[in-house]
Coordinates of C-alpha atoms in Angstrom, one line a residue:
M1 CA 22.2 1.4 -213.2
M2 CA 20.0 0.3 -210.2
S3 CA 22.6 1.6 -207.8
T4 CA 22.7 5.0 -209.5
G5 CA 18.9 5.2 -209.5
R6 CA 18.8 4.5 -205.7
R7 CA 21.2 7.3 -205.0
R8 CA 19.4 9.8 -207.2
S9 CA 16.0 9.0 -205.6
G10 CA 17.3 9.6 -202.1
L11 CA 17.2 5.9 -201.0
S12 CA 19.5 4.8 -198.2
T13 CA 20.4 1.3 -196.9
G14 CA 21.7 1.1 -193.4
S15 CA 23.4 -1.8 -191.6
N16 CA 20.6 -2.1 -189.0
G17 CA 17.7 -3.0 -191.2
C18 CA 16.9 0.4 -192.6
T19 CA 16.2 0.6 -196.3
S20 CA 14.0 3.4 -197.3
R21 CA 13.7 6.9 -198.8
V22 CA 15.5 9.4 -196.6
S23 CA 13.0 11.6 -194.9
P24 CA 13.4 15.4 -194.6
A25 CA 14.5 15.0 -190.9
A26 CA 17.1 12.5 -192.0
R27 CA 18.4 14.9 -194.7
S28 CA 18.9 17.5 -191.9
V29 CA 20.8 15.1 -189.8
L30 CA 23.0 14.1 -192.7
G31 CA 23.7 17.6 -193.7
M32 CA 21.3 17.7 -196.7
T33 CA 19.6 20.9 -197.7
T34 CA 16.0 21.7 -196.8
H35 CA 13.7 24.5 -197.9
Q36 CA 12.8 25.5 -194.3
T37 CA 14.1 28.8 -193.0
P38 CA 15.3 28.9 -189.4
L39 CA 12.1 30.6 -188.2
E40 CA 10.0 27.9 -189.9
R41 CA 11.7 25.1 -188.0
H42 CA 10.2 23.6 -184.9
P43 CA 11.3 25.3 -181.6
I44 CA 13.2 22.1 -180.6
R45 CA 15.2 22.2 -183.8
R46 CA 15.9 25.9 -183.3
A47 CA 17.1 25.2 -179.8
A48 CA 19.4 22.4 -181.1
A49 CA 20.8 24.8 -183.7
E50 CA 21.4 27.5 -181.1
V51 CA 23.1 25.1 -178.7
T52 CA 25.3 23.8 -181.5
A53 CA 26.2 27.4 -182.6
A54 CA 27.0 28.4 -179.0
V55 CA 29.2 25.4 -178.4
K56 CA 31.0 25.9 -181.7
S57 CA 31.7 29.5 -180.8
V58 CA 33.8 28.5 -177.8
A59 CA 35.4 25.4 -179.4
G60 CA 38.8 27.1 -179.8
L61 CA 39.0 28.3 -176.2
D62 CA 41.3 26.5 -173.7
A63 CA 39.9 26.0 -170.3
V64 CA 43.4 26.0 -168.8
F65 CA 43.4 29.8 -168.9
M66 CA 40.2 30.3 -167.0
T67 CA 40.3 31.7 -163.5
L68 CA 39.7 29.2 -160.7
A69 CA 36.3 30.7 -159.9
D70 CA 35.2 30.5 -163.6
K71 CA 36.3 26.9 -163.7
Q72 CA 34.3 26.0 -160.7
A73 CA 31.2 27.7 -162.0
A74 CA 31.6 26.3 -165.5
L75 CA 31.9 22.7 -164.3
V76 CA 28.5 23.1 -162.5
E77 CA 26.8 25.0 -165.2
L78 CA 27.9 22.7 -168.0
A79 CA 26.8 19.7 -166.0
Q80 CA 23.4 21.2 -165.6
A81 CA 23.3 22.2 -169.3
R82 CA 24.3 18.6 -170.3
D83 CA 21.5 17.2 -168.1
L84 CA 18.9 19.6 -169.6
L85 CA 20.0 18.6 -173.1
E86 CA 20.0 14.9 -172.2
S87 CA 16.4 15.4 -170.8
L88 CA 15.4 17.0 -174.1
W89 CA 17.1 14.2 -176.0
L90 CA 15.2 11.5 -174.1
R91 CA 11.9 13.2 -174.7
Q92 CA 12.7 13.4 -178.4
L93 CA 13.6 9.7 -178.5
A94 CA 10.3 8.8 -176.8
G95 CA 8.3 10.8 -179.3
S96 CA 10.0 9.7 -182.5
A97 CA 8.8 6.1 -183.1
D98 CA 7.2 7.3 -186.4
V99 CA 10.6 8.2 -187.8
A100 CA 11.7 4.6 -187.6
E101 CA 8.4 3.4 -189.1
Q102 CA 8.7 5.9 -192.0
D103 CA 12.1 4.6 -192.9
G104 CA 11.3 0.9 -192.3
C105 CA 13.7 0.5 -189.4
R106 CA 13.1 -1.9 -186.5
D107 CA 13.1 1.0 -184.0
I108 CA 14.5 4.4 -183.5
A109 CA 17.7 2.9 -182.1
A110 CA 18.3 1.2 -185.4
W111 CA 17.5 4.5 -187.2
L112 CA 20.0 6.4 -185.1
A113 CA 22.7 3.8 -185.8
T114 CA 22.3 4.4 -189.5
H115 CA 21.7 8.1 -189.7
A116 CA 23.5 9.6 -186.6
R117 CA 26.3 7.0 -186.3
I118 CA 25.3 6.1 -182.7
D119 CA 26.2 2.6 -181.4
R120 CA 22.9 0.7 -181.6
P121 CA 23.1 -0.9 -178.1
T122 CA 23.8 2.5 -176.6
A123 CA 20.8 4.0 -178.5
A124 CA 18.7 1.1 -177.5
A125 CA 19.5 1.6 -173.8
Q126 CA 18.7 5.3 -174.1
L127 CA 15.4 4.5 -175.8
R128 CA 14.4 2.1 -173.0
T129 CA 15.0 4.9 -170.5
A130 CA 13.2 7.4 -172.6
T131 CA 10.2 5.1 -173.0
A132 CA 10.1 4.4 -169.3
L133 CA 10.1 8.1 -168.4
A134 CA 7.5 9.0 -171.0
T135 CA 5.0 6.1 -170.3
R136 CA 5.5 5.3 -166.6
W137 CA 7.7 7.5 -164.4
R138 CA 6.5 11.0 -165.2
Q139 CA 7.6 12.4 -161.8
V140 CA 11.2 11.5 -162.8
E141 CA 10.8 13.0 -166.2
T142 CA 9.6 16.3 -164.8
A143 CA 12.4 16.3 -162.2
L144 CA 14.9 15.7 -165.0
A145 CA 13.5 18.5 -167.1
D146 CA 13.7 21.1 -164.3
S147 CA 17.2 19.9 -163.1
S148 CA 16.0 18.4 -159.8
V149 CA 17.8 15.2 -160.8
N150 CA 20.6 14.6 -163.3
T151 CA 20.6 11.9 -165.9
G152 CA 22.7 9.5 -163.8
Q153 CA 20.3 9.8 -160.9
A154 CA 17.3 9.4 -163.2
R155 CA 18.7 6.1 -164.5
V156 CA 19.2 4.8 -161.0
I157 CA 15.7 5.8 -160.0
V158 CA 14.1 4.2 -163.0
K159 CA 16.0 0.9 -162.5
A160 CA 15.0 0.9 -158.8
L161 CA 11.4 1.5 -159.6
E162 CA 11.1 -1.1 -162.2
T163 CA 12.8 -3.7 -159.9
L164 CA 10.3 -2.7 -157.1
D165 CA 7.4 -2.9 -159.5
E166 CA 8.4 -6.5 -160.5
A167 CA 8.7 -7.5 -156.9
L168 CA 5.3 -6.0 -156.0
R169 CA 3.6 -7.7 -158.9
A170 CA 4.8 -11.0 -157.7
D171 CA 3.3 -10.4 -154.2
E172 CA -0.4 -11.1 -154.4
T173 CA -0.9 -9.6 -150.9
V174 CA 0.0 -6.1 -152.1
L175 CA -3.2 -4.3 -153.2
N176 CA -2.0 -0.7 -153.4
R177 CA 1.0 -1.3 -155.8
E178 CA 0.6 1.9 -157.8
E179 CA 0.3 4.0 -154.7
L180 CA 3.5 2.5 -153.3
L181 CA 5.3 3.0 -156.5
A182 CA 4.3 6.7 -156.7
R183 CA 5.5 7.2 -153.1
A184 CA 8.7 5.5 -153.8
E185 CA 9.3 7.6 -156.9
A186 CA 8.7 10.8 -155.0
K187 CA 10.9 9.8 -152.2
L188 CA 13.8 8.8 -154.5
I189 CA 13.5 12.2 -156.2
E190 CA 13.7 13.8 -152.8
L191 CA 16.8 11.8 -151.9
A192 CA 18.5 12.7 -155.1
D193 CA 18.8 16.3 -153.8
L194 CA 21.4 15.0 -151.3
H195 CA 22.9 11.9 -152.8
G196 CA 24.8 11.1 -156.0
P197 CA 24.0 8.1 -158.2
R198 CA 26.1 5.6 -156.3
D199 CA 24.7 6.5 -152.8
L200 CA 21.2 6.8 -154.3
A201 CA 21.4 3.3 -155.7
R202 CA 22.2 1.9 -152.3
L203 CA 19.3 3.8 -150.7
A204 CA 17.0 2.6 -153.5
E205 CA 17.6 -1.0 -152.5
S206 CA 15.7 -0.4 -149.4
I207 CA 13.2 2.3 -150.6
L208 CA 10.2 0.1 -149.8
T209 CA 11.4 0.0 -146.2
I210 CA 11.2 3.8 -146.2
V211 CA 7.8 4.3 -147.8
A212 CA 6.0 1.1 -146.5
P213 CA 7.9 -0.6 -143.6
L214 CA 5.3 -3.3 -142.9
V215 CA 5.1 -4.3 -146.6
A216 CA 8.8 -4.1 -147.0
E217 CA 9.6 -6.6 -144.2
E218 CA 7.5 -9.3 -145.7
A219 CA 8.6 -8.6 -149.3
E220 CA 12.2 -8.6 -148.2
R221 CA 11.8 -11.9 -146.5
R222 CA 10.3 -13.5 -149.6
A223 CA 12.9 -11.8 -151.9
L224 CA 15.7 -13.1 -149.6
E225 CA 14.3 -16.6 -149.6
A226 CA 14.0 -16.6 -153.4
A227 CA 17.6 -15.3 -153.7
E228 CA 18.9 -18.0 -151.4
R229 CA 17.1 -20.7 -153.5
R230 CA 18.6 -19.3 -156.7
A231 CA 22.0 -19.2 -155.1
A232 CA 21.7 -22.8 -153.9
A233 CA 20.5 -23.9 -157.3
T234 CA 23.4 -22.2 -159.1
T235 CA 26.2 -23.3 -156.7
R236 CA 29.0 -24.7 -158.8
L237 CA 32.7 -25.7 -158.3
T238 CA 34.9 -27.1 -161.0
L239 CA 38.6 -28.2 -161.0
R240 CA 40.6 -28.3 -164.3
R241 CA 44.2 -29.5 -164.4
R242 CA 46.4 -27.1 -166.4
G243 CA 49.2 -29.7 -167.0
D244 CA 51.8 -27.4 -165.4
G245 CA 51.5 -28.6 -161.8
S246 CA 48.6 -26.2 -161.1
V247 CA 44.8 -26.5 -161.2
D248 CA 42.2 -23.8 -162.2
L249 CA 39.4 -23.6 -159.7
H250 CA 36.2 -21.9 -160.7
A251 CA 33.3 -21.6 -158.2
R252 CA 30.0 -19.9 -157.7
I253 CA 28.8 -20.1 -154.1
P254 CA 26.1 -18.4 -152.0
E255 CA 27.0 -15.0 -150.5
L256 CA 27.0 -16.3 -146.9
A257 CA 29.5 -19.1 -147.8
A258 CA 31.6 -16.5 -149.6
A259 CA 31.6 -14.2 -146.5
R260 CA 32.8 -17.1 -144.3
L261 CA 35.5 -18.0 -146.8
K262 CA 36.7 -14.3 -147.0
T263 CA 36.8 -14.2 -143.2
Y264 CA 39.0 -17.3 -143.1
L265 CA 41.3 -16.0 -145.8
D266 CA 41.6 -12.6 -144.1
A267 CA 42.8 -14.4 -141.0
Y268 CA 45.8 -15.6 -143.0
T269 CA 46.4 -12.3 -144.9
S270 CA 45.8 -9.6 -142.3
P271 CA 48.3 -6.8 -142.1
R272 CA 48.9 -7.5 -138.4
R273 CA 50.0 -11.0 -139.2
D274 CA 52.4 -9.5 -141.8
S275 CA 53.9 -7.3 -139.2
L276 CA 54.5 -10.2 -136.9
T277 CA 55.8 -12.8 -139.3
N278 CA 56.8 -10.9 -142.4
G279 CA 55.0 -13.7 -144.3
L280 CA 53.1 -11.5 -146.8
T281 CA 56.0 -10.0 -148.6
D282 CA 58.3 -11.3 -151.4
P283 CA 61.6 -12.2 -149.8
A284 CA 63.4 -11.5 -153.0
T285 CA 62.1 -7.9 -153.5
G286 CA 60.7 -7.0 -150.1
E287 CA 57.5 -5.9 -151.8
R288 CA 54.1 -7.0 -150.6
L289 CA 52.7 -9.8 -152.6
P290 CA 49.5 -9.1 -154.7
A291 CA 46.2 -9.8 -153.2
E292 CA 45.4 -12.6 -155.6
R293 CA 48.6 -14.4 -154.6
L294 CA 47.9 -13.9 -150.9
N295 CA 44.4 -15.2 -151.2
G296 CA 45.6 -18.2 -153.1
D297 CA 48.3 -19.1 -150.6
A298 CA 45.7 -18.6 -147.8
F299 CA 43.3 -20.9 -149.4
V300 CA 45.9 -23.6 -149.7
A301 CA 46.9 -23.1 -146.1
L302 CA 43.2 -23.3 -145.1
L303 CA 42.8 -26.7 -146.9
E304 CA 45.9 -28.1 -145.1
A305 CA 44.6 -26.9 -141.7
I306 CA 41.2 -28.7 -142.0
D307 CA 40.8 -31.5 -139.4
P308 CA 39.7 -34.6 -141.3
T309 CA 38.1 -36.1 -138.3
R310 CA 35.5 -33.4 -138.4
L311 CA 34.6 -34.1 -142.0
P312 CA 31.9 -36.5 -143.2
Q313 CA 32.8 -40.1 -143.7
Y314 CA 34.3 -40.6 -147.2
G315 CA 34.1 -44.1 -148.6
G316 CA 33.5 -45.6 -145.2
K317 CA 36.4 -43.9 -143.5
A318 CA 37.4 -40.4 -142.2
T319 CA 38.5 -38.2 -145.1
T320 CA 42.2 -38.9 -145.6
V321 CA 44.8 -38.2 -148.2
V322 CA 47.2 -41.1 -148.7
V323 CA 50.6 -40.5 -150.3
T324 CA 52.6 -43.5 -151.4
I325 CA 56.4 -43.7 -151.5
T326 CA 59.1 -46.3 -151.1
E327 CA 61.2 -46.4 -148.0
E328 CA 64.4 -45.7 -150.1
Q329 CA 62.8 -42.7 -151.8
L330 CA 61.8 -41.2 -148.4
R331 CA 65.3 -41.8 -147.0
T332 CA 67.3 -40.5 -149.9
G333 CA 64.9 -37.7 -151.0
L334 CA 65.1 -38.9 -154.6
G335 CA 62.1 -39.8 -156.8
V336 CA 58.5 -38.7 -156.5
A337 CA 55.5 -39.7 -154.3
T338 CA 51.9 -40.4 -155.5
T339 CA 48.7 -39.3 -153.8
S340 CA 45.6 -41.4 -153.8
D341 CA 44.1 -39.6 -156.8
G342 CA 47.3 -40.1 -158.9
T343 CA 48.9 -36.6 -158.3
L344 CA 52.7 -36.6 -158.3
I345 CA 54.5 -34.6 -155.7
S346 CA 58.1 -34.2 -154.6
V347 CA 59.6 -36.0 -151.6
D348 CA 60.2 -32.6 -149.9
Q349 CA 56.5 -31.8 -150.3
L350 CA 55.6 -35.1 -148.8
R351 CA 57.8 -34.5 -145.8
R352 CA 56.0 -31.2 -145.2
L353 CA 52.6 -32.7 -145.7
A354 CA 53.3 -35.5 -143.3
C355 CA 53.2 -32.9 -140.6
Q356 CA 49.6 -31.8 -141.6
A357 CA 46.4 -33.4 -140.3
G358 CA 44.9 -35.9 -142.7
I359 CA 48.0 -36.7 -144.7
I360 CA 49.2 -40.3 -144.2
P361 CA 52.5 -41.4 -145.8
A362 CA 52.2 -45.0 -146.9
V363 CA 55.8 -46.1 -147.0
M364 CA 56.2 -49.3 -149.1
G365 CA 58.7 -51.7 -147.6
G366 CA 58.7 -50.2 -144.1
K367 CA 56.8 -51.2 -141.0
S368 CA 53.0 -51.3 -141.3
R369 CA 50.0 -52.1 -139.2
V370 CA 48.6 -55.6 -139.1
L371 CA 46.2 -55.7 -142.0
D372 CA 45.0 -59.4 -142.0
L373 CA 42.5 -60.1 -139.3
G374 CA 41.2 -63.5 -140.3
R375 CA 37.9 -64.4 -138.6
R376 CA 38.4 -62.0 -135.6
R377 CA 36.3 -59.2 -137.2
R378 CA 33.6 -59.2 -139.8
F379 CA 34.1 -55.6 -141.1
H380 CA 37.3 -54.3 -142.6
T381 CA 39.3 -51.7 -140.7
K382 CA 40.3 -48.2 -141.7
A383 CA 43.9 -49.4 -142.2
Q384 CA 42.7 -52.1 -144.5
R385 CA 40.7 -49.7 -146.5
L386 CA 43.7 -47.4 -146.9
A387 CA 45.8 -50.3 -148.0
L388 CA 43.2 -51.2 -150.7
V389 CA 43.0 -47.6 -151.9
I390 CA 46.7 -47.4 -152.3
S391 CA 46.8 -50.5 -154.6
I392 CA 43.5 -50.2 -156.3
A393 CA 42.5 -46.9 -158.1
T394 CA 38.9 -47.7 -159.0
C395 CA 36.0 -50.1 -158.5
Q396 CA 37.2 -53.6 -159.4
A397 CA 34.2 -54.4 -161.7
E398 CA 35.3 -54.6 -165.3
G399 CA 34.9 -51.3 -167.1
C400 CA 33.9 -49.3 -164.0
T401 CA 35.8 -46.1 -163.2
V402 CA 34.2 -45.1 -159.9
P403 CA 37.1 -43.9 -157.6
A404 CA 38.3 -46.4 -155.0
A405 CA 37.6 -43.9 -152.2
W406 CA 33.9 -44.0 -153.1
C407 CA 33.7 -47.8 -153.1
E408 CA 32.7 -50.4 -150.5
V409 CA 34.8 -53.3 -149.3
H410 CA 33.3 -56.7 -150.2
H411 CA 34.3 -60.2 -148.9
H412 CA 35.1 -62.2 -152.0
V413 CA 34.3 -65.4 -150.0
P414 CA 31.2 -64.3 -148.0
W415 CA 31.7 -64.1 -144.2
S416 CA 28.6 -66.3 -143.8
R417 CA 30.5 -69.0 -145.8
G418 CA 33.7 -68.9 -143.8
G419 CA 35.3 -65.9 -145.6
R420 CA 38.1 -64.1 -143.8
T421 CA 38.5 -60.3 -143.2
D422 CA 41.9 -60.3 -145.0
L423 CA 43.2 -58.2 -147.8
D424 CA 43.6 -61.2 -150.1
D425 CA 39.9 -61.8 -149.7
A426 CA 38.8 -58.1 -150.1
R427 CA 37.4 -56.5 -153.2
L428 CA 36.5 -52.9 -153.8
Y429 CA 33.1 -52.3 -155.5
C430 CA 31.0 -49.2 -156.1
S431 CA 27.5 -49.4 -154.5
H432 CA 26.0 -50.5 -157.8
H433 CA 28.4 -53.5 -158.3
H434 CA 28.4 -54.3 -154.6
H435 CA 24.7 -55.0 -155.0
R436 CA 25.4 -57.0 -158.1
A437 CA 27.9 -59.1 -156.2
H438 CA 25.2 -60.1 -153.7
D439 CA 22.5 -60.5 -156.3
P440 CA 21.8 -64.3 -157.0
A441 CA 20.7 -63.3 -160.5
Y442 CA 24.3 -62.7 -161.4
T443 CA 27.4 -64.8 -161.5
T444 CA 31.0 -63.5 -161.3
T445 CA 34.3 -64.4 -162.8
Q446 CA 37.7 -63.0 -162.3
T447 CA 39.7 -61.6 -165.2
P448 CA 43.5 -62.0 -165.5
D449 CA 44.1 -58.4 -164.5
G450 CA 42.2 -58.8 -161.2
R451 CA 38.9 -57.3 -162.4
T452 CA 35.4 -58.9 -161.8
R453 CA 33.1 -59.7 -164.7
F454 CA 29.4 -60.0 -164.0
H455 CA 27.1 -62.2 -166.0
R456 CA 23.3 -62.3 -165.7
R457 CA 22.0 -65.8 -165.2
T458 CA 19.8 -67.1 -168.0

């Protein structure tokens, strides 16, 4: 009974928070009858009716059968008509806040979503543009109404002006902000006579340089510094193993670093290199490999070409990748090799990597360098560190998972007490546990699995 009563009284409940009695305007939108004659309607409503009737009158005509000259003229004329109608639509949006209030909607965008079946985000974006034109950027509104700019250009100009306004507000040294904005608005409208939305957007990025060069230079410097700080703060790189022999790499880096990376990758993927080596095509099909594959292969090649001696010290030694394999496996080509971080690779891959800088094959059972130095040196050598990393994956303190490459070598028997710089007397500890090993407030005991357990003295 309540549902029937609501329908009879003209109440409507929308999905966007509108629950109210349908207004006369809404009845018109929904096709409901009104008592107004066409001459009694507002001129804007009469214009809408005339446009609708005119468009319906040609709805059945096929543009294919028009002459070339008519098609050319119609494309321009319809584009102008569309922009004029869009201008009128935006002005109507800006002046119809009371419609939403009357029907209890959050805003006119919600009202349109309910009564005109317009997607709410789309209506909300149009409402923002309409409000900006009506309350702030009146020169653009006028230019849109007289067809000096089209709707695409108007949106570009409004966005550029609001961005500029925000930047000028943040600059306390700018005293004539409104004057600068007015000059920028006029100049962008002038540029719209020669440039489409895309080119106009690029010009808008430097509009302050055009209307106020001295102000722009300082503002650009501050904006650039702020952008660089944001880029540095948001720099990220993550590696996620997929479990199929590949790794997903996701990164966000500053533009300058990205430009350098692109330059390096282009060196590997240039068309000239392709013509010389035929290395950028699929040998099976003869077709050029997709750009994503080429960039991926180039990135891998770039990593393999890095000279480790030019990199920062990593765990007390030059950055080095160690691959462990037995002598028999290397000789027969059977089995797998293991990198210092636990990654498994084939013997063929190892043989290839052994030719690259920074890849050291640790052949178990073959000849090796002298690793025990006794009392001849106090500090452990790079070769000793490599030997320790091969056999020990993490810090040797119980429960610690810091990678061995990040650890420091510790004399189990202190050098000052006659300790020897030999592998049997060496321990790998992270910085935290290395300090604990030298802290007299702690005692240490060795667990059966070779780990070190720390105890605070009481």
